[in-house]
XYZ file of C-alpha atoms in Angstrom:
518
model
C 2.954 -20.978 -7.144
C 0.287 -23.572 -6.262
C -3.314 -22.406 -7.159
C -5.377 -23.220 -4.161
C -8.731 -24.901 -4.933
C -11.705 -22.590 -5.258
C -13.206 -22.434 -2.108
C -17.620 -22.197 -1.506
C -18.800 -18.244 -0.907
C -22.148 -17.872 0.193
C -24.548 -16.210 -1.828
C -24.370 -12.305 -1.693
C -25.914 -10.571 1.538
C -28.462 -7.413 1.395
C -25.190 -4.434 1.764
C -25.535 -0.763 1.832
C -23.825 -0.055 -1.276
C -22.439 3.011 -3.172
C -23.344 1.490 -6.507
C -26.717 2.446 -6.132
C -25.529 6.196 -6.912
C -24.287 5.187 -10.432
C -28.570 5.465 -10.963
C -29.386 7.338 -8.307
C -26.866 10.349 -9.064
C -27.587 10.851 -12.908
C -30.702 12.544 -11.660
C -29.340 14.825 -9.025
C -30.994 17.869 -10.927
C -33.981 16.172 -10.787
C -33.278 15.024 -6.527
C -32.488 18.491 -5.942
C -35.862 19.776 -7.392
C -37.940 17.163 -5.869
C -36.705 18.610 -2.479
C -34.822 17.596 0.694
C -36.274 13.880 1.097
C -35.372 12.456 -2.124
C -31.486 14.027 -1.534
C -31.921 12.174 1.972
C -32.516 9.234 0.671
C -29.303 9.376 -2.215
C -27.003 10.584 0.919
C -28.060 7.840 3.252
C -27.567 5.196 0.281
C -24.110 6.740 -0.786
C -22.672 4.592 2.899
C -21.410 1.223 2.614
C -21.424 -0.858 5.760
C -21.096 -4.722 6.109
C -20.417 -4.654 9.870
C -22.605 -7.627 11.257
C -23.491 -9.038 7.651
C -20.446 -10.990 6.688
C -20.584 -14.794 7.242
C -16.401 -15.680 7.226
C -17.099 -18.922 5.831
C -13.347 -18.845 4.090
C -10.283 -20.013 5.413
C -8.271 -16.942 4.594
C -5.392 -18.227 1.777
C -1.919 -17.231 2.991
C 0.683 -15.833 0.084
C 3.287 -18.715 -0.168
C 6.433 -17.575 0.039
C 8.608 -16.993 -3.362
C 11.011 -19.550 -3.895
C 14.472 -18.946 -5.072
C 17.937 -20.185 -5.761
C 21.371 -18.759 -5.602
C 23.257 -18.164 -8.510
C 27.349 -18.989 -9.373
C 27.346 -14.791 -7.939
C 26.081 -15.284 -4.836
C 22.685 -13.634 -5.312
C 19.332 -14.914 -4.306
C 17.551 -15.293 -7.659
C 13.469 -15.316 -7.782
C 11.368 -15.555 -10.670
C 8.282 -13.779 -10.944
C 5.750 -14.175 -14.379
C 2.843 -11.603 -14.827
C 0.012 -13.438 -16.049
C -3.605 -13.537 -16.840
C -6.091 -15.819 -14.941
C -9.605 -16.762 -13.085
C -10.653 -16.942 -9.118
C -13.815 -17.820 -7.786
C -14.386 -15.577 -5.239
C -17.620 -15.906 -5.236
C -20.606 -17.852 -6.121
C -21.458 -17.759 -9.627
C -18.962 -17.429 -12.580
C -15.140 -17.161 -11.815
C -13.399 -13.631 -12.143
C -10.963 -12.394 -14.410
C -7.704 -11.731 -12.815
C -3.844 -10.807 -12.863
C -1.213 -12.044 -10.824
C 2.430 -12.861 -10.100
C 2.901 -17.058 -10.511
C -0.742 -17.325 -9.935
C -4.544 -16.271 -11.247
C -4.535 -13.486 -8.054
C -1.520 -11.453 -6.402
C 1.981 -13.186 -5.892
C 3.796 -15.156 -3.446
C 5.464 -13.185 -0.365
C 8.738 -12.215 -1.364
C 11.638 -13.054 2.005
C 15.267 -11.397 1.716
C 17.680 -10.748 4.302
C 19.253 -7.207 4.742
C 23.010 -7.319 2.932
C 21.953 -9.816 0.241
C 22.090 -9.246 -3.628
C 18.548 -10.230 -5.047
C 18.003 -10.876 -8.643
C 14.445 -11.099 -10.236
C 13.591 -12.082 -13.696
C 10.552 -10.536 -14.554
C 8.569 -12.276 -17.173
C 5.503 -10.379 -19.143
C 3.409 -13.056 -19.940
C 0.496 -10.246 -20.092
C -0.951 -8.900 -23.392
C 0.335 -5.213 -22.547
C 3.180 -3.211 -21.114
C 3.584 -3.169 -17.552
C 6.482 -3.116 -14.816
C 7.496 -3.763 -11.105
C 8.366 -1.150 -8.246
C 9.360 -2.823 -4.977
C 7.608 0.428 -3.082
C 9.628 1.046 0.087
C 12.904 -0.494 -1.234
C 16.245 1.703 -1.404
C 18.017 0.537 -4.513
C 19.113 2.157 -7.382
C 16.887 3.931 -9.929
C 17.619 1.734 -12.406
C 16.147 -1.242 -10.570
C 13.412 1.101 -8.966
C 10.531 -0.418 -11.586
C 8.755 3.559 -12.099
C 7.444 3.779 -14.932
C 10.903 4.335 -16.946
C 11.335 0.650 -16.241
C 8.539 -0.464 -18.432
C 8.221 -4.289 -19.629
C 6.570 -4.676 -22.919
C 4.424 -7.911 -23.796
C 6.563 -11.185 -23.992
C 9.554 -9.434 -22.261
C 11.777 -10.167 -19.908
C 13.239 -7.871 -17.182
C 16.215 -8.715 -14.789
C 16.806 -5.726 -11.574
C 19.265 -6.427 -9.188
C 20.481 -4.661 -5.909
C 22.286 -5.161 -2.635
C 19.378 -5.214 0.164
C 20.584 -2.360 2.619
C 18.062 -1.514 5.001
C 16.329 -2.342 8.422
C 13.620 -5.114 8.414
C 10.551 -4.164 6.967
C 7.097 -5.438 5.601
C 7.332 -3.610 1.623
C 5.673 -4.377 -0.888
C 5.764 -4.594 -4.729
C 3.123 -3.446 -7.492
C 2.640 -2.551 -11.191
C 4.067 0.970 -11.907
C 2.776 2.026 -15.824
C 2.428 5.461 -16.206
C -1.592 6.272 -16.717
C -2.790 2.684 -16.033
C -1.154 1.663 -12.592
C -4.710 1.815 -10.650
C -6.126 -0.719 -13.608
C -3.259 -3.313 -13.089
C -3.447 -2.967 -9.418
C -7.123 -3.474 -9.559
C -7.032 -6.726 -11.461
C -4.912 -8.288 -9.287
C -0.992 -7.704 -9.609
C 0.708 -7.046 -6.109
C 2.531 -9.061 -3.473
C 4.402 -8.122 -0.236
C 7.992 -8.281 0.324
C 9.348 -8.997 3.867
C 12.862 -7.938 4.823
C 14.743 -9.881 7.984
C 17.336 -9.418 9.572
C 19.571 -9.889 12.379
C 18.232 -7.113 14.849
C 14.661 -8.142 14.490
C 15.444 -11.893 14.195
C 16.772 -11.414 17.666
C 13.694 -9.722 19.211
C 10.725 -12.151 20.842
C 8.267 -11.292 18.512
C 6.055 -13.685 16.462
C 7.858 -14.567 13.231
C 6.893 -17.848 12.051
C 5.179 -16.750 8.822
C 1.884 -18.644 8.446
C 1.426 -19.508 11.978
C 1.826 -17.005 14.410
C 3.298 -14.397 11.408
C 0.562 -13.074 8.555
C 0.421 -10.713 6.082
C -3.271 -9.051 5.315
C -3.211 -7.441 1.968
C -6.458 -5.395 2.527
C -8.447 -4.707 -1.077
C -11.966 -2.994 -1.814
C -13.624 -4.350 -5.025
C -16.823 -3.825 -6.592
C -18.039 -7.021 -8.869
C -20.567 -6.422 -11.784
C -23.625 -8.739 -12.472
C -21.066 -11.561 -13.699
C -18.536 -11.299 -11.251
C -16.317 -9.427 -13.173
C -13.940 -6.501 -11.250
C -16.024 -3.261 -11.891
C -13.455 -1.098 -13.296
C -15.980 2.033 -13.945
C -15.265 5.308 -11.905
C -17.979 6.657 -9.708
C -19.870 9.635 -10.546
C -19.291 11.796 -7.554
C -15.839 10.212 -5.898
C -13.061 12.507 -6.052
C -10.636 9.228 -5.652
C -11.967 7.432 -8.778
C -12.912 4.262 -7.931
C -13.675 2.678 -4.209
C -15.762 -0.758 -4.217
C -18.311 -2.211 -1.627
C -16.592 -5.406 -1.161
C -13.359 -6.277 0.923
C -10.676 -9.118 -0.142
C -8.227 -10.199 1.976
C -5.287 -12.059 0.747
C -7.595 -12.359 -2.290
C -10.013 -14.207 0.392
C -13.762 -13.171 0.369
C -15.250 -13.521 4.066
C -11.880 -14.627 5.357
C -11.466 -16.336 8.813
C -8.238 -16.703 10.312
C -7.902 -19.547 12.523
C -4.975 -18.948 15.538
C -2.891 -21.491 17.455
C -1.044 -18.789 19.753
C -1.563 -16.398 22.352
C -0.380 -13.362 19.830
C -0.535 -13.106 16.556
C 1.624 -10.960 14.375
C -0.663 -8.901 11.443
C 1.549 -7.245 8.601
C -1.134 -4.942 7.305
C -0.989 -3.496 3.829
C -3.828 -1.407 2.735
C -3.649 -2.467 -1.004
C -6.610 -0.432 -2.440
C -5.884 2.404 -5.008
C -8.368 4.913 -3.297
C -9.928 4.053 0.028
C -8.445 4.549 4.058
C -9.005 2.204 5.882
C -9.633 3.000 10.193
C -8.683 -0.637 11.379
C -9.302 -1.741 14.960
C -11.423 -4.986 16.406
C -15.147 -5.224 16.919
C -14.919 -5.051 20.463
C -12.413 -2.789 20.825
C -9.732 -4.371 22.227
C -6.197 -2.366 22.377
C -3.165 -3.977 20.157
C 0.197 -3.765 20.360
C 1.929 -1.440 16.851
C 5.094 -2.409 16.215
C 6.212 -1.064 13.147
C 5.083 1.261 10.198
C 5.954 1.038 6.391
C 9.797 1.165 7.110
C 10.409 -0.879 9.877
C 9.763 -1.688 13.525
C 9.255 1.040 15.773
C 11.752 1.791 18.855
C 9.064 1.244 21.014
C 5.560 -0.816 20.863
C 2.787 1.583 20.790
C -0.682 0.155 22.631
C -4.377 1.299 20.567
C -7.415 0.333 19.392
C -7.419 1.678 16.043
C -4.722 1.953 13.124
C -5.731 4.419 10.028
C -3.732 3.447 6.944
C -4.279 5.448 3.449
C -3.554 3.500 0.206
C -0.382 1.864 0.183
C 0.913 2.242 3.982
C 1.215 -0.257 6.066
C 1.350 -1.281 9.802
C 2.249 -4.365 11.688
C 0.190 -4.922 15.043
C 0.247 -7.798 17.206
C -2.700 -8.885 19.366
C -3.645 -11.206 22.545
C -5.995 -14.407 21.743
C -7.666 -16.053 24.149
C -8.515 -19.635 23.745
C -11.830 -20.060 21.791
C -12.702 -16.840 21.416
C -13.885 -15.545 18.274
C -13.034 -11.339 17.275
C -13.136 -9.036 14.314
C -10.861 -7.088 12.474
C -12.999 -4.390 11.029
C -12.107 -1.316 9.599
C -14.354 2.192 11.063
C -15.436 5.483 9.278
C -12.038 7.399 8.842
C -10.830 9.814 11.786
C -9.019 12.796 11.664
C -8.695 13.357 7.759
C -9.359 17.075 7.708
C -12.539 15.921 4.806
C -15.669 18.373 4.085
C -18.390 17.007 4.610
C -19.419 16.018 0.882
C -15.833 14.331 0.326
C -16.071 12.624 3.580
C -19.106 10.720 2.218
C -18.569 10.280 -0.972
C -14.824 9.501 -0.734
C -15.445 6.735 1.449
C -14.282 7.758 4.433
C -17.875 7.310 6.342
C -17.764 3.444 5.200
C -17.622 0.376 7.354
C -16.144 -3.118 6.743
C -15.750 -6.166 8.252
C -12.456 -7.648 7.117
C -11.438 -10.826 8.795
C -12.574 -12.987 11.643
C -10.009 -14.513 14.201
C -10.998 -17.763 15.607
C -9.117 -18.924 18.612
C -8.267 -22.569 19.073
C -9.102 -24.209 22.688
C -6.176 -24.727 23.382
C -3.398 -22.139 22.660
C 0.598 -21.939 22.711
C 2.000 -19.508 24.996
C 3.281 -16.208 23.226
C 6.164 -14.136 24.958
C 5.133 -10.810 25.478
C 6.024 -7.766 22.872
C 9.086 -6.655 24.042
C 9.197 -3.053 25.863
C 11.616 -1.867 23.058
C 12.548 -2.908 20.043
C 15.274 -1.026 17.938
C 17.086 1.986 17.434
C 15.976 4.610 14.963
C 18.531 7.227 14.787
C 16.738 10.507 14.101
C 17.706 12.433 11.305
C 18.763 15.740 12.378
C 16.569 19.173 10.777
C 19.824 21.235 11.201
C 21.498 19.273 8.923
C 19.116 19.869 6.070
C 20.913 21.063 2.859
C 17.329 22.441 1.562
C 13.893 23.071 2.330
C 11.366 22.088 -0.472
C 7.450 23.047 -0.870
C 5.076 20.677 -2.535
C 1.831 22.124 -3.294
C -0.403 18.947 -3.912
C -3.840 20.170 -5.511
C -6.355 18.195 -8.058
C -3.960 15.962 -10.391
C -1.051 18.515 -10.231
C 2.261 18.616 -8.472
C 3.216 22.209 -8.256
C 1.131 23.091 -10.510
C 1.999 20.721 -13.409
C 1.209 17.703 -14.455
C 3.694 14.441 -14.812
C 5.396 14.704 -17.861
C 8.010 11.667 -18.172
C 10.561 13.374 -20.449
C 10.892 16.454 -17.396
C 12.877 16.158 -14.512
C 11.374 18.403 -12.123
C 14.370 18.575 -9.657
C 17.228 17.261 -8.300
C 18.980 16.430 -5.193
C 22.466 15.732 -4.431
C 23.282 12.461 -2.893
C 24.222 11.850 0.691
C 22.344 14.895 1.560
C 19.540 15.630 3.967
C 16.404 17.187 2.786
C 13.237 18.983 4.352
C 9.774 18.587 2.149
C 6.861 20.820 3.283
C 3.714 18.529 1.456
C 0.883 21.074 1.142
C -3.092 20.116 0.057
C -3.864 22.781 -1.596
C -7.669 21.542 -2.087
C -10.643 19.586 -0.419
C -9.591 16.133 -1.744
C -8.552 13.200 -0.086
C -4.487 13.398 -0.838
C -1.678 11.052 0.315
C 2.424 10.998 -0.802
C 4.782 8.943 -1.125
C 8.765 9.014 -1.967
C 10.478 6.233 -3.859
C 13.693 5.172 -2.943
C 13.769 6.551 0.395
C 12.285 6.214 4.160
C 11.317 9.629 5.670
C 10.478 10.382 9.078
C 7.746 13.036 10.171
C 8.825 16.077 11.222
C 5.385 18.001 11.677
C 1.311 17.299 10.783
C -0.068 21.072 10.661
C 2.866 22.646 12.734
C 2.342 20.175 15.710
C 3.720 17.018 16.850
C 2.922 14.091 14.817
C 1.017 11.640 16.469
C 2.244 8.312 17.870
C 1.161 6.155 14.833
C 3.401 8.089 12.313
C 6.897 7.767 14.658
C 9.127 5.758 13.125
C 10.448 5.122 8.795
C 7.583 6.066 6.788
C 7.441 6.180 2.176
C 3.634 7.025 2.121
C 1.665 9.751 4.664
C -1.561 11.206 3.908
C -1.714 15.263 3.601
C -4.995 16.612 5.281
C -7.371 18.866 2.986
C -5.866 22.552 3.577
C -3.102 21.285 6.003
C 0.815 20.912 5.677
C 3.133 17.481 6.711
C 6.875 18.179 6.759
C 9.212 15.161 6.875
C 13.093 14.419 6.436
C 14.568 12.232 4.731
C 18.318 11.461 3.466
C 19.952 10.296 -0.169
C 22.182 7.741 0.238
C 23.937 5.595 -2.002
C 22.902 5.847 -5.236
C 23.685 8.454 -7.964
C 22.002 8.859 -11.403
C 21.509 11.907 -13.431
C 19.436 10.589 -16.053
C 17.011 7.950 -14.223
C 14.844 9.112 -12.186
C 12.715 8.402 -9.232
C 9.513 9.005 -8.609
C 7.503 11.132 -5.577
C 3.110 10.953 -6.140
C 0.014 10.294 -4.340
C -1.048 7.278 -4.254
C -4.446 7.635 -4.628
C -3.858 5.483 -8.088
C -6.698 7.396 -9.401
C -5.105 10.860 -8.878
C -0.988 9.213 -9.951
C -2.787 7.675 -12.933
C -4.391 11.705 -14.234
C -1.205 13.265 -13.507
C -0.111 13.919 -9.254
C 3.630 12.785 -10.108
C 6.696 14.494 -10.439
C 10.288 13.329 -10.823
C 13.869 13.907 -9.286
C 17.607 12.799 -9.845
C 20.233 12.120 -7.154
C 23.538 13.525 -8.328
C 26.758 12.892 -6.942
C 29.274 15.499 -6.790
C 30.094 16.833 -9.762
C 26.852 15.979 -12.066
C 24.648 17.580 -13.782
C 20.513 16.796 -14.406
C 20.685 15.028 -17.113
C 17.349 13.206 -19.778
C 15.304 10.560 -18.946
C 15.521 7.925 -21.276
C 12.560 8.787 -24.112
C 11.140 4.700 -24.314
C 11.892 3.514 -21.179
C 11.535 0.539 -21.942
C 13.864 -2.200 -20.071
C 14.189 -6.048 -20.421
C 14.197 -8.464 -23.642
């Protein structure tokens, strides 16, 4: 991949950030005697808003996509290398970074449903690591969990038949205990899925020009531009920052040529929701979720993705006009009032500017439907499971990577009743499968979580149920993994595991290094 040329960043704006606690909050004893204005003033300071403040004078970089070649086997070969590097995001010194084939992220990964891929997976980094294509169905072995680890100077090669509906995934580090750190620095990439049904539908698709992704980050830089890694004081999620990158783009503007433009949205922080919608308010077209498209477009003016979902929206241009994507306070989440604040969830961005050209090509409009999604039928369910999700337990225990905590059998349909057991901001998501939602506290889901979902957040106190089926693939030893992804909360221990067996098998061990490659 082609490092693109730093690019000018103007110097940094006045911000209401929540850095200012990491002083302000050693003395809460000391706020709480002084009385009631002092504690004002550290809860009005704990906001972060840049609405109105950012100047978009960056042309927002656009992932190339991976190349690849086909081997003597017929499969679609891409090579990815995890290294170390520098980006200038901003003015001042350059930034430390990781990334795939680059100093920042990796290229945008394009397979079509009922190919073989084959990666080669090259740890160029000074520590273990690994890969998990989050969203994929593919065998356990290939999954890239944390059984999959690649040590230093080590080479990993997954392959799998792609068998699933067009989708925008994604792929990401997956170490157990350090995936928010290798996130953080820079190590994820999206990976688009095609294929005939959606090729056929008259929706943008020329990536680049009417077709984007927006991988959405938060980051905090120190005094020398370096990633602030630190966790905040009071955050129950770890670690949020007071900056947004887009693509790895500070201040990002997005210039169009067409009447609609197609967003793939991927909320790529570790801890943070993001509420998107436009600065004037204008309604969008969704039309499709972290599995797939929907059946039907759904029209709104605001899309709430927790860490690691993702949504793809297309929206009407006119020529020369100028809008924002920004992201709102968070809606809906079930937070106290304390972890509201302090989790983020009161915090405003702005994220990216379009910019409309005079002159614009004519756009079809978004189809009225768009494809089937058989639903999966609750009678059929061979079991009914309860997840109580509360601090950094699953169930009450801790990840422990030599423990299989269940196991399901494989073709089978399965209910899961997710449970937050506490006040914290909670999310889950299911490796190797898409689910569908059943249920958000007892009653109807709501329009935006229709359709193949991995990742759903779980309000404080409140129950999700969702269906899903195992299809495919069998292991007894290897398993897959089911966490929040609040990296913070995965990282201290919300994890468990499970096995698919096929008829016949018993659980079996995990492997005790699992570590993969050579």
């Amino acid at each position: 991949m082609t490092t693109p040329a730093p690019v000018p960043v103007p110097a940094a704006r006045p911000v209401k950030r929540r850095r200012l606690l990491k002083t302000a909050l050693i003395a809460v004893p000391a706020v709480v005697v002084a009385g009631a204005g002092a504690a004002g003033i550290v809860w009005a300071n704990s906001v972060t808003d840049t609405t109105g403040e950012v100047d978009f004078k960056n042309p927002l970089a656009v992932p190339p996509l991976a190349q690849s070649t086909v081997d003597g086997e017929g499969r679609r070969v891409f090579e990815l290398t995890l290294q170390s590097g520098q980006r200038q995001f901003k003015d001042g010194a350059a930034t430390g970074t990781w990334g795939f084939n680059g100093d920042y992220l990796g290229p945008t990964i394009r397979a079509t449903r009922g190919e073989t891929v084959l990666f080669n997976i090259h740890n160029t980094l000074g520590e273990t690591t690994s890969v998990h294509w989050h969203g994929m169905h593919l065998p356990p072995t290939a999954d890239g969990g944390p059984h999959q680890s690649v040590h230093a100077g080590n080479t990993w090669s997954p392959s799998w038949k792609i068998e699933q509906q067009a989708a925008s995934l994604w792929y990401h580090p997956h170490p157990h205990g350090e995936t928010f750190l290798h996130v953080y620095r820079g190590l994820a990439g999206m990976f688009l899925i095609d294929d005939e049904e959606s090729a056929a539908l008259a929706l943008p698709k020329d990536y680049g020009l009417d077709d984007f992704p927006l991988i959405v980050q938060d980051r905090t830089f120190d005094g020398d531009n370096q990633f602030d890694e630190s966790q905040g004081l009071i955050a129950n999620v770890g670690y949020l920052g007071d900056e947004i990158l887009v693509n790895g783009t500070h201040s990002p503007y997005l210039d169009v040529t067409t009447t609609r433009v197609r967003l793939r949205i991927l909320n790529g922080s570790g801890s943070r929701a993001f509420n998107f919608g436009f600065a004037d308010d204008r309604t969008f077209a969704l039309i499709g979720t972290d599995g797939g498209l929907r059946d039907v477009p759904y029209g709104t003016d605001r899309i709430q993705l927790s860490p690691a979902e993702r949504a793809e929206i297309v929206v009407e241009m006119t020529p020369g006009e100028k809008v924002v994507l920004r992201s709102y306070p968070a809606e809906g989440l079930g937070m106290d009032l304390f972890s509201s604040r302090f989790d983020g969830c009161d915090d405003s961005f702005d994220v990216l500017e379009l910019r409309a050209a005079a002159t614009l090509a004519e756009s079809p409009a978004v189809p009225a439907e768009l494809v089937e999604i058989p639903e999966l039928d609750a009678d059929k369910s061979a079991e009914t499971r309860d997840f109580q999700i509360s601090g950094f337990t699953l169930n009450g225990e801790a990840m422990d990577m030599e423990r299989i905590d269940f196991a399901v059998r494989k073709d089978s349909v399965e209910i899961w009743e997710l449970e937050n057991f506490d006040s914290q901001f909670h999310n889950f998501h299911v490796h190797d499968v898409q689910f569908q939602v059943l249920k958000v506290n007892g009653k109807k889901p709501p329009e935006h979580l229709r359709g193949w979902k991995d990742t759903v957040h779980v309000k404080p106190g409140g129950k999700t149920r969702i269906i899903m089926q195992f299809k495919d693939f069998a292991d007894p030893d290897m398993p897959y993994m089911c966490h929040c992804h609040v990296l913070y909360h995965e990282d201290q221990g919300l994890m468990g595991q499970f096995v698919v067996l096929d008829k016949g098998q018993k659980v079996g061990k995990p492997p005790k290094d699992g570590h993969v490659g050579h």
